[in-house]
PDB file of C-alpha atoms in Angstrom:
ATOM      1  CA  UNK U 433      98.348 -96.888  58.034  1.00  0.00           C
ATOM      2  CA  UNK U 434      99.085 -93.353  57.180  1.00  0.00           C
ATOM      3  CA  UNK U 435      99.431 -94.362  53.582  1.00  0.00           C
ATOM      4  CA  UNK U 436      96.296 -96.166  53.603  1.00  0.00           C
ATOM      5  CA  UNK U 437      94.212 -93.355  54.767  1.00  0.00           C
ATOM      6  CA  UNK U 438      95.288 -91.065  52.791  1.00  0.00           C
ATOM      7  CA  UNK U 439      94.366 -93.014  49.671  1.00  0.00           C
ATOM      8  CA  UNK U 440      91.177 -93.849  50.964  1.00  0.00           C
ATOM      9  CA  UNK U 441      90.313 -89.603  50.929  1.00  0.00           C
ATOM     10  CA  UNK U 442      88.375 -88.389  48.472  1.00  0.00           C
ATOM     11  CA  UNK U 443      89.399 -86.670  45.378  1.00  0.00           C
ATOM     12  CA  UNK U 444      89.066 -82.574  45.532  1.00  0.00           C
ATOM     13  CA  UNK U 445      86.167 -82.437  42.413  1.00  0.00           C
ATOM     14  CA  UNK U 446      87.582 -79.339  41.943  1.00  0.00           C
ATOM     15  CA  UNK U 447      91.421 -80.621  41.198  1.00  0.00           C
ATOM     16  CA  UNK U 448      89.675 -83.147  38.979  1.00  0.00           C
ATOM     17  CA  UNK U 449      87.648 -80.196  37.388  1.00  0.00           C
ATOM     18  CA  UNK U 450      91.082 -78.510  35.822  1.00  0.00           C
ATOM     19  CA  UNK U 451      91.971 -81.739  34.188  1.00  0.00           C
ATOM     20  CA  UNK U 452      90.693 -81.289  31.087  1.00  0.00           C
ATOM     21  CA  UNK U 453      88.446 -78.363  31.563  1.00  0.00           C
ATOM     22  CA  UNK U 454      88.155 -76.880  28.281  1.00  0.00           C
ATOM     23  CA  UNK U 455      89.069 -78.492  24.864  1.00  0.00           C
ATOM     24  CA  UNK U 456      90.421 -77.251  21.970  1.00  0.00           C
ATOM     25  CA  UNK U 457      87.742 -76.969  19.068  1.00  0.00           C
ATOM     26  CA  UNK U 458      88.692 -77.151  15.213  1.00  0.00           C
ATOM     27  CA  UNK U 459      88.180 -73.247  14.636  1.00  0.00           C
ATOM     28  CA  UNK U 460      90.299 -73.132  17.800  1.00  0.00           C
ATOM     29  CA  UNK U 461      87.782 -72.217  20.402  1.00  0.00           C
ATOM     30  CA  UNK U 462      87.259 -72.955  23.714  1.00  0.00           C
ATOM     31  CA  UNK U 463      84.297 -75.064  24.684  1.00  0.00           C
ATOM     32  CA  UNK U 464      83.394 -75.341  28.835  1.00  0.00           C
ATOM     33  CA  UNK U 465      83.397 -79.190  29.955  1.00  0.00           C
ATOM     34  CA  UNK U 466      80.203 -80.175  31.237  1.00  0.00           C
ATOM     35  CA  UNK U 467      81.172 -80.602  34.307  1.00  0.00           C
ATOM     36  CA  UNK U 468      82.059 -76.819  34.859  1.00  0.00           C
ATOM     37  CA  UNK U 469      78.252 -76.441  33.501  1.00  0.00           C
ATOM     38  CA  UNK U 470      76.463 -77.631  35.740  1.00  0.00           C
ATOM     39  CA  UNK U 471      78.358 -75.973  38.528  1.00  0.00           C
ATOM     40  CA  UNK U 472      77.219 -72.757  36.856  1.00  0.00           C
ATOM     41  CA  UNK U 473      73.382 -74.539  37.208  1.00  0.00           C
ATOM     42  CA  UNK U 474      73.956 -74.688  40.237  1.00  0.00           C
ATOM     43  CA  UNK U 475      75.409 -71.429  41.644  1.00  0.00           C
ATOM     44  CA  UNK U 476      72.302 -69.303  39.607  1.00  0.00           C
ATOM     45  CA  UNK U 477      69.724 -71.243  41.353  1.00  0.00           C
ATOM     46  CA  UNK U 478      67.847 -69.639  43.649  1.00  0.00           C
ATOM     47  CA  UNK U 479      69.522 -68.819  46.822  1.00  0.00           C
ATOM     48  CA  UNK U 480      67.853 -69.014  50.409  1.00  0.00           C
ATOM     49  CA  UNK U 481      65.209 -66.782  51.481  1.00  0.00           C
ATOM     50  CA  UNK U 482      66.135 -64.116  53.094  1.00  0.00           C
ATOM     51  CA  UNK U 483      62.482 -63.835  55.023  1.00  0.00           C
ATOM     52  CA  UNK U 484      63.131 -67.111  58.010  1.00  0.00           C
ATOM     53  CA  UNK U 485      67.098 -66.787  57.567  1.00  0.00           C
ATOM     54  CA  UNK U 486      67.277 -70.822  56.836  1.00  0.00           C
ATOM     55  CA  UNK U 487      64.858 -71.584  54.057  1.00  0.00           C
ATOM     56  CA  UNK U 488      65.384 -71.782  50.377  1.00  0.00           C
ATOM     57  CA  UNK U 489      63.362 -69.739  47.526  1.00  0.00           C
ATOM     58  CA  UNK U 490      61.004 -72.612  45.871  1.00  0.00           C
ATOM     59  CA  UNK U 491      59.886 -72.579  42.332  1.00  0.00           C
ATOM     60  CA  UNK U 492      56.116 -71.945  43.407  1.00  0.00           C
ATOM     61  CA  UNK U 493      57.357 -68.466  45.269  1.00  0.00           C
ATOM     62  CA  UNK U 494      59.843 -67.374  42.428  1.00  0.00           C
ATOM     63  CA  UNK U 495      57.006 -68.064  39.514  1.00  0.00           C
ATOM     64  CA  UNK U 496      54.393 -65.743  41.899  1.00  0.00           C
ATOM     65  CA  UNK U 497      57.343 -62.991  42.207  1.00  0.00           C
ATOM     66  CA  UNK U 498      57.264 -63.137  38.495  1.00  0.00           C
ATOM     67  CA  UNK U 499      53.653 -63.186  38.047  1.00  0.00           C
ATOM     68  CA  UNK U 500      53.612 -60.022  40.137  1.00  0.00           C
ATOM     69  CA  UNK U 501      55.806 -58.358  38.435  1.00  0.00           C
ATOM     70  CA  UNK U 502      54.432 -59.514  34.782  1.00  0.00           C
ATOM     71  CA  UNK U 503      50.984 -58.204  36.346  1.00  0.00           C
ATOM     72  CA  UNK U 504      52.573 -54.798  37.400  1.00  0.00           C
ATOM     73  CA  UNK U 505      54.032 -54.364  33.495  1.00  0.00           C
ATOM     74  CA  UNK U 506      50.760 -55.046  32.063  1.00  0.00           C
ATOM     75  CA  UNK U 507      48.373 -53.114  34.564  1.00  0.00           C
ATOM     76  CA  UNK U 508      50.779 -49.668  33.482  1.00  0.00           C
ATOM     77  CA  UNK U 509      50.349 -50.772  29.530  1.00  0.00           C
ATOM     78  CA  UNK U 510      47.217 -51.239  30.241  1.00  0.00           C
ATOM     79  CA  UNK U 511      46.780 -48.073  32.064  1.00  0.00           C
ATOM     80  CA  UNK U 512      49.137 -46.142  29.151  1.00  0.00           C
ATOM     81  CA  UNK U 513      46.206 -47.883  26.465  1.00  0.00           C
ATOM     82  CA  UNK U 514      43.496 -46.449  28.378  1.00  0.00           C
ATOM     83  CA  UNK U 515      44.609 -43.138  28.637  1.00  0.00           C
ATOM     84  CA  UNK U 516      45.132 -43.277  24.575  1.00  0.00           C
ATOM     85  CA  UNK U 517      42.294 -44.895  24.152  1.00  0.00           C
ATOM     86  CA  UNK U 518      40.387 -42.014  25.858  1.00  0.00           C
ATOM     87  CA  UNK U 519      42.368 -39.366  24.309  1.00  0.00           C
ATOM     88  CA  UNK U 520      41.640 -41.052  20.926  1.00  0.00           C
ATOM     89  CA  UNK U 521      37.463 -41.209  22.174  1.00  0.00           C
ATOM     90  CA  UNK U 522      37.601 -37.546  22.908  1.00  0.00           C
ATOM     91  CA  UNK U 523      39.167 -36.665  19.530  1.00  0.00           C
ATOM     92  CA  UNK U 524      36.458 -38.553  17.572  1.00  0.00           C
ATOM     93  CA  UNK U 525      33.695 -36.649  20.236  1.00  0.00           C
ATOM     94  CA  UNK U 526      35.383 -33.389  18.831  1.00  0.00           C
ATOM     95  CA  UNK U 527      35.239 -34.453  15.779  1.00  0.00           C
ATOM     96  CA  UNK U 528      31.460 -35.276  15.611  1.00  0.00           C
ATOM     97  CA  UNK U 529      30.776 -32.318  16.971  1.00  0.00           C
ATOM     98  CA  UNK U 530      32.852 -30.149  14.507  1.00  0.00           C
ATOM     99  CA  UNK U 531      31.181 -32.672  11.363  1.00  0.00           C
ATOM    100  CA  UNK U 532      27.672 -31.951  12.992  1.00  0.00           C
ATOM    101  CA  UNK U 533      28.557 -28.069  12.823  1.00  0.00           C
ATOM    102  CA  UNK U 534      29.725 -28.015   9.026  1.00  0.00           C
ATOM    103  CA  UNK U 535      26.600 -30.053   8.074  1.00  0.00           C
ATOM    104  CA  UNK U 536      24.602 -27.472  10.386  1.00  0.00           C
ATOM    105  CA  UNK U 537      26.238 -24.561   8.106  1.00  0.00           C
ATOM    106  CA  UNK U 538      25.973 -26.206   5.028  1.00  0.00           C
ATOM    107  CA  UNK U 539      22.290 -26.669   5.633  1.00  0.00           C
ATOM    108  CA  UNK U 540      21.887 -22.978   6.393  1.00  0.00           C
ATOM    109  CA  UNK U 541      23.916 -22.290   3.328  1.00  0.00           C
ATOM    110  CA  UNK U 542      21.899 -23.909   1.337  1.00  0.00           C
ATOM    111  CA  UNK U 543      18.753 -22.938   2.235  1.00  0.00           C
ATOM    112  CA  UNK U 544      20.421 -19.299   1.857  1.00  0.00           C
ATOM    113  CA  UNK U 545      21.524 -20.191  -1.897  1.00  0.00           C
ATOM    114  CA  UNK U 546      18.278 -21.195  -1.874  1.00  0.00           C
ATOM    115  CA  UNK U 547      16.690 -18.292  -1.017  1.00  0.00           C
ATOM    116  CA  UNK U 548      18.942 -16.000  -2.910  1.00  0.00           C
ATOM    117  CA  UNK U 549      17.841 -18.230  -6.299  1.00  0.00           C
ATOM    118  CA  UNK U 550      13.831 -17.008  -5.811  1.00  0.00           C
ATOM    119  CA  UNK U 551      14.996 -13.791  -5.041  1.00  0.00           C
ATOM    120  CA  UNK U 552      16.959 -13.429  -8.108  1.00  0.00           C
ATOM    121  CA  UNK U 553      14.405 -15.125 -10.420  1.00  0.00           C
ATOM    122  CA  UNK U 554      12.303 -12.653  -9.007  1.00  0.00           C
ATOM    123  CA  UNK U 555      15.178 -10.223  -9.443  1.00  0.00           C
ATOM    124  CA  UNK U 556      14.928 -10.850 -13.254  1.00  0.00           C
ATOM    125  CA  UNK U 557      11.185 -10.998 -13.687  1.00  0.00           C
ATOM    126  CA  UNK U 558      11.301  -7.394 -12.600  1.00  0.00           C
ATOM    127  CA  UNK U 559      14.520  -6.540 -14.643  1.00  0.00           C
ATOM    128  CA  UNK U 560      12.598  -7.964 -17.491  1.00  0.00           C
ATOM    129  CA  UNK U 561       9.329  -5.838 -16.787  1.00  0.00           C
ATOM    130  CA  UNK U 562      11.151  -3.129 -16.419  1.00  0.00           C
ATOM    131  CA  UNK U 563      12.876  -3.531 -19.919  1.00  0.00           C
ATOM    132  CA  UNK U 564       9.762  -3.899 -21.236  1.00  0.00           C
ATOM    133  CA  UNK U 565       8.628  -0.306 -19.250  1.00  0.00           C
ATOM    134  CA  UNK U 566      11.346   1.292 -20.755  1.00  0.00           C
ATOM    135  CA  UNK U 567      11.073  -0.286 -24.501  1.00  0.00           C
ATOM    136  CA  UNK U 568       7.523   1.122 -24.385  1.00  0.00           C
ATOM    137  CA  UNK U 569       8.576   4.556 -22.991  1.00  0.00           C
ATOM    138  CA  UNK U 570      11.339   4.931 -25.446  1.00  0.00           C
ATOM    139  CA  UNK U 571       9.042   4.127 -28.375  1.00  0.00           C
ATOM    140  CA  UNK U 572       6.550   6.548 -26.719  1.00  0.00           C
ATOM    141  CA  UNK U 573       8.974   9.295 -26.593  1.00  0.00           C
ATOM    142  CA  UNK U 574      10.641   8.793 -30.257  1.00  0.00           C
ATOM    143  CA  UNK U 575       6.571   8.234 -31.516  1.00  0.00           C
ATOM    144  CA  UNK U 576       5.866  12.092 -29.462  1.00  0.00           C
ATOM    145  CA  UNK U 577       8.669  13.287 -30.915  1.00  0.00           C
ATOM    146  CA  UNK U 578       8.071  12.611 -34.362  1.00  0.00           C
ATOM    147  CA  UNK U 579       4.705  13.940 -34.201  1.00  0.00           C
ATOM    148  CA  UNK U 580       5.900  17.171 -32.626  1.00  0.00           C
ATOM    149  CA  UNK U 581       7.980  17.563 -35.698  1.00  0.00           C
ATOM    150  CA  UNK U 582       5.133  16.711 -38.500  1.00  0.00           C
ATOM    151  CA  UNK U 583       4.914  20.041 -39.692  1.00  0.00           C
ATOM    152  CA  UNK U 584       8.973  20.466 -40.214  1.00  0.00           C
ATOM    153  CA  UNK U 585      10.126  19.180 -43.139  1.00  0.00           C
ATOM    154  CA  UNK U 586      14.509  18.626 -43.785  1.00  0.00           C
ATOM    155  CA  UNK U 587      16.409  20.223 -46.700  1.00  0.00           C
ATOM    156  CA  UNK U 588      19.447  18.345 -47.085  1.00  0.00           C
ATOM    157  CA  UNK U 589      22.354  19.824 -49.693  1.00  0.00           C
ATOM    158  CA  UNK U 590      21.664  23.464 -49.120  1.00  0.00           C
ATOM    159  CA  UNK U 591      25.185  25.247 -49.519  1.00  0.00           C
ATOM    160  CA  UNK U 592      26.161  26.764 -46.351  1.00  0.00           C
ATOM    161  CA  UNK U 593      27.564  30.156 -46.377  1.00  0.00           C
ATOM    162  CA  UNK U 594      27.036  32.847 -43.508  1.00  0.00           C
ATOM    163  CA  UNK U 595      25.090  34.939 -45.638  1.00  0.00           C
ATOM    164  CA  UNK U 596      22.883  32.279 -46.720  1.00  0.00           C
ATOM    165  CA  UNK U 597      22.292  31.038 -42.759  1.00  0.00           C
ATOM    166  CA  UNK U 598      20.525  34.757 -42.420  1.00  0.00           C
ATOM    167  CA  UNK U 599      18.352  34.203 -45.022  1.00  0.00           C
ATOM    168  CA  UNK U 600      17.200  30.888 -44.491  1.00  0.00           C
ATOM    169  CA  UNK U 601      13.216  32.040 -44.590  1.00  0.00           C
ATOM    170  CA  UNK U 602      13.776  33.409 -48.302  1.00  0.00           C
ATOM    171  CA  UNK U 603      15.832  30.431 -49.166  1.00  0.00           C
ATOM    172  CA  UNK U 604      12.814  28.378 -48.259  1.00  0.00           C
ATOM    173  CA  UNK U 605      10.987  30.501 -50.278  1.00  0.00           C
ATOM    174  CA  UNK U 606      12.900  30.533 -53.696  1.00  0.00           C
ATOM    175  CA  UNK U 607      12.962  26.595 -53.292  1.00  0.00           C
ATOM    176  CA  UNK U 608       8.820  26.584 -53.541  1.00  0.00           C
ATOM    177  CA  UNK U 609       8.932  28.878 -56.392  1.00  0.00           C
ATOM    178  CA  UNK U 610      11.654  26.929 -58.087  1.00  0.00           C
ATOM    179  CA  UNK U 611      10.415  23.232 -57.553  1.00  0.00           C
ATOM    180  CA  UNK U 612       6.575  23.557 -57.061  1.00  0.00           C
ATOM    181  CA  UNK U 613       4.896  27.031 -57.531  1.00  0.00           C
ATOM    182  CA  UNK U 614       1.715  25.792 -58.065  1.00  0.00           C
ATOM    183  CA  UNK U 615       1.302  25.714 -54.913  1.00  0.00           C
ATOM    184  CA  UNK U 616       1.963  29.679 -54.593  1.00  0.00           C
ATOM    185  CA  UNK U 617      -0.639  30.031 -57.639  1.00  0.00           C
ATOM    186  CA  UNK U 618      -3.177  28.096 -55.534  1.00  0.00           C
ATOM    187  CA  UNK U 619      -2.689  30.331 -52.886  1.00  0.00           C
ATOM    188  CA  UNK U 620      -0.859  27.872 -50.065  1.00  0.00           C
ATOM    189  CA  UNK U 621       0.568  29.656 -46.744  1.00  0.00           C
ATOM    190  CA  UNK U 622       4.387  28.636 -47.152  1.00  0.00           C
ATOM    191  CA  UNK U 623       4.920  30.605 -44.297  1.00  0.00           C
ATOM    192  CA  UNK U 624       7.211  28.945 -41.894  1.00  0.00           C
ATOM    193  CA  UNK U 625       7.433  29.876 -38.491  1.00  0.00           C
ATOM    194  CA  UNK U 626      11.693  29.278 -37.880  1.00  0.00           C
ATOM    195  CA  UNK U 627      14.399  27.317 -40.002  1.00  0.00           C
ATOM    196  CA  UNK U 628      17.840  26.815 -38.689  1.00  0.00           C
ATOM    197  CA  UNK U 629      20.914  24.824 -39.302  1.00  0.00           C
ATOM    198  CA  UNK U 630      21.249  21.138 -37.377  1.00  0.00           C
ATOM    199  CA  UNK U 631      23.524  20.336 -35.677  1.00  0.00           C
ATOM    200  CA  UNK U 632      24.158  24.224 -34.095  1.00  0.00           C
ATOM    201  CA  UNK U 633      27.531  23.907 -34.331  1.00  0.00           C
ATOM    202  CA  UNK U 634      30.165  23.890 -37.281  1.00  0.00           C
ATOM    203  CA  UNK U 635      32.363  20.492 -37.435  1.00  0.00           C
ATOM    204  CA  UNK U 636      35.371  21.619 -39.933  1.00  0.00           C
ATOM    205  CA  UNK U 637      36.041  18.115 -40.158  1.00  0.00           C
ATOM    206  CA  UNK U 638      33.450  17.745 -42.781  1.00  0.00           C
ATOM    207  CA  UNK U 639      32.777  19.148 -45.621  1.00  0.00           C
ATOM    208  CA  UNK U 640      29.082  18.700 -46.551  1.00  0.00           C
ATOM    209  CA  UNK U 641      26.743  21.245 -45.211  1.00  0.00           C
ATOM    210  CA  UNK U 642      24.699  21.121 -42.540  1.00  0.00           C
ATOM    211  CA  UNK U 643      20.958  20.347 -42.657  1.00  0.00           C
ATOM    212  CA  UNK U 644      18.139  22.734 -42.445  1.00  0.00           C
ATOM    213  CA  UNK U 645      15.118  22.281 -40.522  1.00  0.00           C
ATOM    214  CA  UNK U 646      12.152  24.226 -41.616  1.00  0.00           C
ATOM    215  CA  UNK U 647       8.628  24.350 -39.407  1.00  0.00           C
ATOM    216  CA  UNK U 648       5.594  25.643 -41.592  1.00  0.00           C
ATOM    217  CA  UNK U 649       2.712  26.968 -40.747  1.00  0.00           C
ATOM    218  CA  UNK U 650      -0.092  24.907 -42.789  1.00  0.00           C
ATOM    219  CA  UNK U 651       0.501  21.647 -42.233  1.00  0.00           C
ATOM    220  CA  UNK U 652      -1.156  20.792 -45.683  1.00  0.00           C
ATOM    221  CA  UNK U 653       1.250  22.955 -47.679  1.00  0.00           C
ATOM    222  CA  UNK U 654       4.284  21.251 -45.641  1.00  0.00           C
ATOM    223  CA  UNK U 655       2.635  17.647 -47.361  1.00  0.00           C
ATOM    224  CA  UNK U 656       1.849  18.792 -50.587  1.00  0.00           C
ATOM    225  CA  UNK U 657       5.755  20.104 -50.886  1.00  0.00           C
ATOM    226  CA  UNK U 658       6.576  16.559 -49.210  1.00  0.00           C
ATOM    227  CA  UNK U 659       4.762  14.675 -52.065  1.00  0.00           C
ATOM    228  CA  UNK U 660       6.170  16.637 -54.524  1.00  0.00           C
ATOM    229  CA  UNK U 661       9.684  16.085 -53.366  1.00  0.00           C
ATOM    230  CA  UNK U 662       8.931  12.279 -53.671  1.00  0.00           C
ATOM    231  CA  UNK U 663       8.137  12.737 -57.210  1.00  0.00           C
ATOM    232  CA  UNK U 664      11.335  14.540 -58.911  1.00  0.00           C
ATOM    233  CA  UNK U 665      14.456  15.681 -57.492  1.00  0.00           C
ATOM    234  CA  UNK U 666      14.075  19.265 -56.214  1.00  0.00           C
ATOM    235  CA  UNK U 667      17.121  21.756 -57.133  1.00  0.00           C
ATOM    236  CA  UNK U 668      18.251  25.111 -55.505  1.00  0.00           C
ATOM    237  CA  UNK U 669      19.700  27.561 -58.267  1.00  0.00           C
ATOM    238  CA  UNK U 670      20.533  24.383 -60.266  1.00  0.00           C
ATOM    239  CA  UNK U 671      22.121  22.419 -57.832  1.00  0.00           C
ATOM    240  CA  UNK U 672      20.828  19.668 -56.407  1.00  0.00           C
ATOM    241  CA  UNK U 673      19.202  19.508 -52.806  1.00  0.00           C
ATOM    242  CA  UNK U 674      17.054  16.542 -50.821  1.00  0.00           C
ATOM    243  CA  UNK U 675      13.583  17.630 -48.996  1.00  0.00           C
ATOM    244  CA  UNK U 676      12.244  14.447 -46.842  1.00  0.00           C
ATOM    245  CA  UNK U 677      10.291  14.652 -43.653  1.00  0.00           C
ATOM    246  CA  UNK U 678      12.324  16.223 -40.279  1.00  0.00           C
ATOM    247  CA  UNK U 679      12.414  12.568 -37.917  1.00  0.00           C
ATOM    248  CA  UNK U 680      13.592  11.989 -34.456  1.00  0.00           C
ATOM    249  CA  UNK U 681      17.406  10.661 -34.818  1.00  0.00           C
ATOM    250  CA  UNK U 682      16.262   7.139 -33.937  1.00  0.00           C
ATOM    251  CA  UNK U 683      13.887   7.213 -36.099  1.00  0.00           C
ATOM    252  CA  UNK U 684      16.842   8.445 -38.418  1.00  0.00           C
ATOM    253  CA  UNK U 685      18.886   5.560 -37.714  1.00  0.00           C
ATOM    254  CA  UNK U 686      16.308   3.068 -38.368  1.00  0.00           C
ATOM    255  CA  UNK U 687      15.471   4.513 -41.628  1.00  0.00           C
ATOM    256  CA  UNK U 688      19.102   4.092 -42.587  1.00  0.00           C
ATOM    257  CA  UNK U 689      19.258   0.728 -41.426  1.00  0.00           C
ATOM    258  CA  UNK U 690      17.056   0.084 -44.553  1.00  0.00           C
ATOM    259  CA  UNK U 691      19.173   2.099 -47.037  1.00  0.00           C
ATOM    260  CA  UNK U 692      21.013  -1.244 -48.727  1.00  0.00           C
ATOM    261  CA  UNK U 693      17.983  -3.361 -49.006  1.00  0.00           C
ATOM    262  CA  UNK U 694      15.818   0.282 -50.781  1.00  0.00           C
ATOM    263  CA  UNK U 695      18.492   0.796 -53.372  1.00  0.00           C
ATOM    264  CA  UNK U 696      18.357  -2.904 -54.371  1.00  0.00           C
ATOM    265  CA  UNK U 697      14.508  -3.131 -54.150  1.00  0.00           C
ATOM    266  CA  UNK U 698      14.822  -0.281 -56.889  1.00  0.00           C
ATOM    267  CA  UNK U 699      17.442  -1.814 -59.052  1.00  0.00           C
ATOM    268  CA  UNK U 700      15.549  -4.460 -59.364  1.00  0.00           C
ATOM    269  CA  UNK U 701      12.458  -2.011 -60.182  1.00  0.00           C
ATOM    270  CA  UNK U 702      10.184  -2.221 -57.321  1.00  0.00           C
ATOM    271  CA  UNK U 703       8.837   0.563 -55.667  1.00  0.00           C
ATOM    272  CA  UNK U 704       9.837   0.524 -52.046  1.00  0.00           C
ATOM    273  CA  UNK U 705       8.568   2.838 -49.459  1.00  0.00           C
ATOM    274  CA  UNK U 706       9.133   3.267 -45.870  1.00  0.00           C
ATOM    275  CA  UNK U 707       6.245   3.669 -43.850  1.00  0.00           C
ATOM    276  CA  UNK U 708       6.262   5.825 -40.746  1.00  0.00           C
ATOM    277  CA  UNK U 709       7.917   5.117 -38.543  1.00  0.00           C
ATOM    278  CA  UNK U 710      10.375   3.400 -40.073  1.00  0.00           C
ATOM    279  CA  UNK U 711       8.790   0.441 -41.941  1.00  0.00           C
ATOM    280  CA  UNK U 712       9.769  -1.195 -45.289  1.00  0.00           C
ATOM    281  CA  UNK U 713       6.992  -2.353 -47.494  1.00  0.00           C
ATOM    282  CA  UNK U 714       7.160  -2.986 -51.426  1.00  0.00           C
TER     283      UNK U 714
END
């Protein structure tokens, strides 16, 4: 009887279990039976509640404990996003603000660009006047000039030596009765009132003389010694000298300007003159 009960017992599942629990694979491994499996199933399932003492967690509880705690993750993302996101809306507020400033400036600039344009067109129409003022003045002073030396007349070519620079008034003199005297046998007044050298000073750089600039009294007898100079080359003691009419130095200047084009006009046997103040006509 003893023997029979004994094989009527169950089998331990357990002793079964290590018959056979893993296999050899090709590679070697070892691969769990399926038995041992679902003994793992079942020992991660969920365990009893711990709230009553006696009953188990279901699967409606456990998904709600997961919800929960899905909810919780989210709610801080979400919370995290917001605080970004309103971070990132202040940041563009700044922004507009700072974009609505620069176009404020730039407006102001321009209308200040703007303003500086009229005011320096306005700037130049007076620059321009005032060019004008002063090319009219300058003419006006060169034009007084010349007439307050009408009566002088310029000897050009006269040796300078320092006894001739004392005697300049006789010098004068001997040149009338050399080159014109008819005008002493007419009885002219070659009187003049001063003659000096120009420039004052001595350069010893150069070696032609200096000119000499003689004011007469009679303003006829200065022309008629002017017209004759035009006519033939006057001479001092055999050498020759150059008597033309004493000019302000701009006047000068111009007058040279038209030297080349006189000189041709005469080769090619014209008769040039330049008209006062300084104006070419043929």
């Amino acid at each position: 009887m003893a023997n029979s009960t004994e094989a009527q017992k169950p089998q331990n599942p357990k002793k079964n279990k290590k018959k056979g629990a893993t296999l050899d694979t090709f590679y070697g491994a070892k691969i769990q039976n399926t038995e041992e499996i679902e003994d793992n199933t079942q020992e991660n399932a969920p365990k009893p509640s711990k709230g009553n003492g006696n009953s188990p967690q279901t699967h409606e509880e456990f998904e709600s404990e997961m919800t929960k705690k899905m909810e919780a993750f989210w709610e801080e993302k979400w919370e995290i996003m917001q605080k970004k996101f309103t971070h990132l809306q202040n940041r563009c507020d700044q922004t507009e603000k700072e974009n609505q400033a620069l176009k404020a400036r730039i407006r102001q600039l321009e209308d200040n660009n703007r303003v500086k344009e009229q005011e320096l067109i306005k700037q130049s129409q007076n620059t321009k006047k005032l060019e004008e003022n002063i090319k009219y003045l300058t003419n006006k002073v060169t034009d007084l000039e010349n007439r307050g030396r009408r009566d002088n007349l310029r000897i050009i070519g006269l040796p300078e030596k320092p006894e001739i620079n004392t005697k300049l008034d006789i010098m004068i003199q001997d040149i009338i009765k050399e080159n014109c005297p008819e005008i002493l046998e007419q009885g002219g007044n070659t009187a003049t009132d001063r003659a000096h050298r120009t420039p004052f000073t001595l350069n010893p750089q150069k070696t032609t003389p200096r000119n000499v600039i003689a004011k007469f009294q009679s303003s006829q007898t200065k022309e008629k010694i002017l017209q004759e100079a035009r006519k033939r080359q006057f001479r001092y003691k055999g050498m020759p000298i150059r008597v033309t009419q004493d000019l302000a130095s701009s006047t000068l200047n111009d007058h040279k300007a038209w030297n080349m084009i006189f000189r041709k006009a005469r080769e090619l046997g014209l008769q040039p003159r330049i008209s006062y103040p300084a104006t070419l006509t043929i």
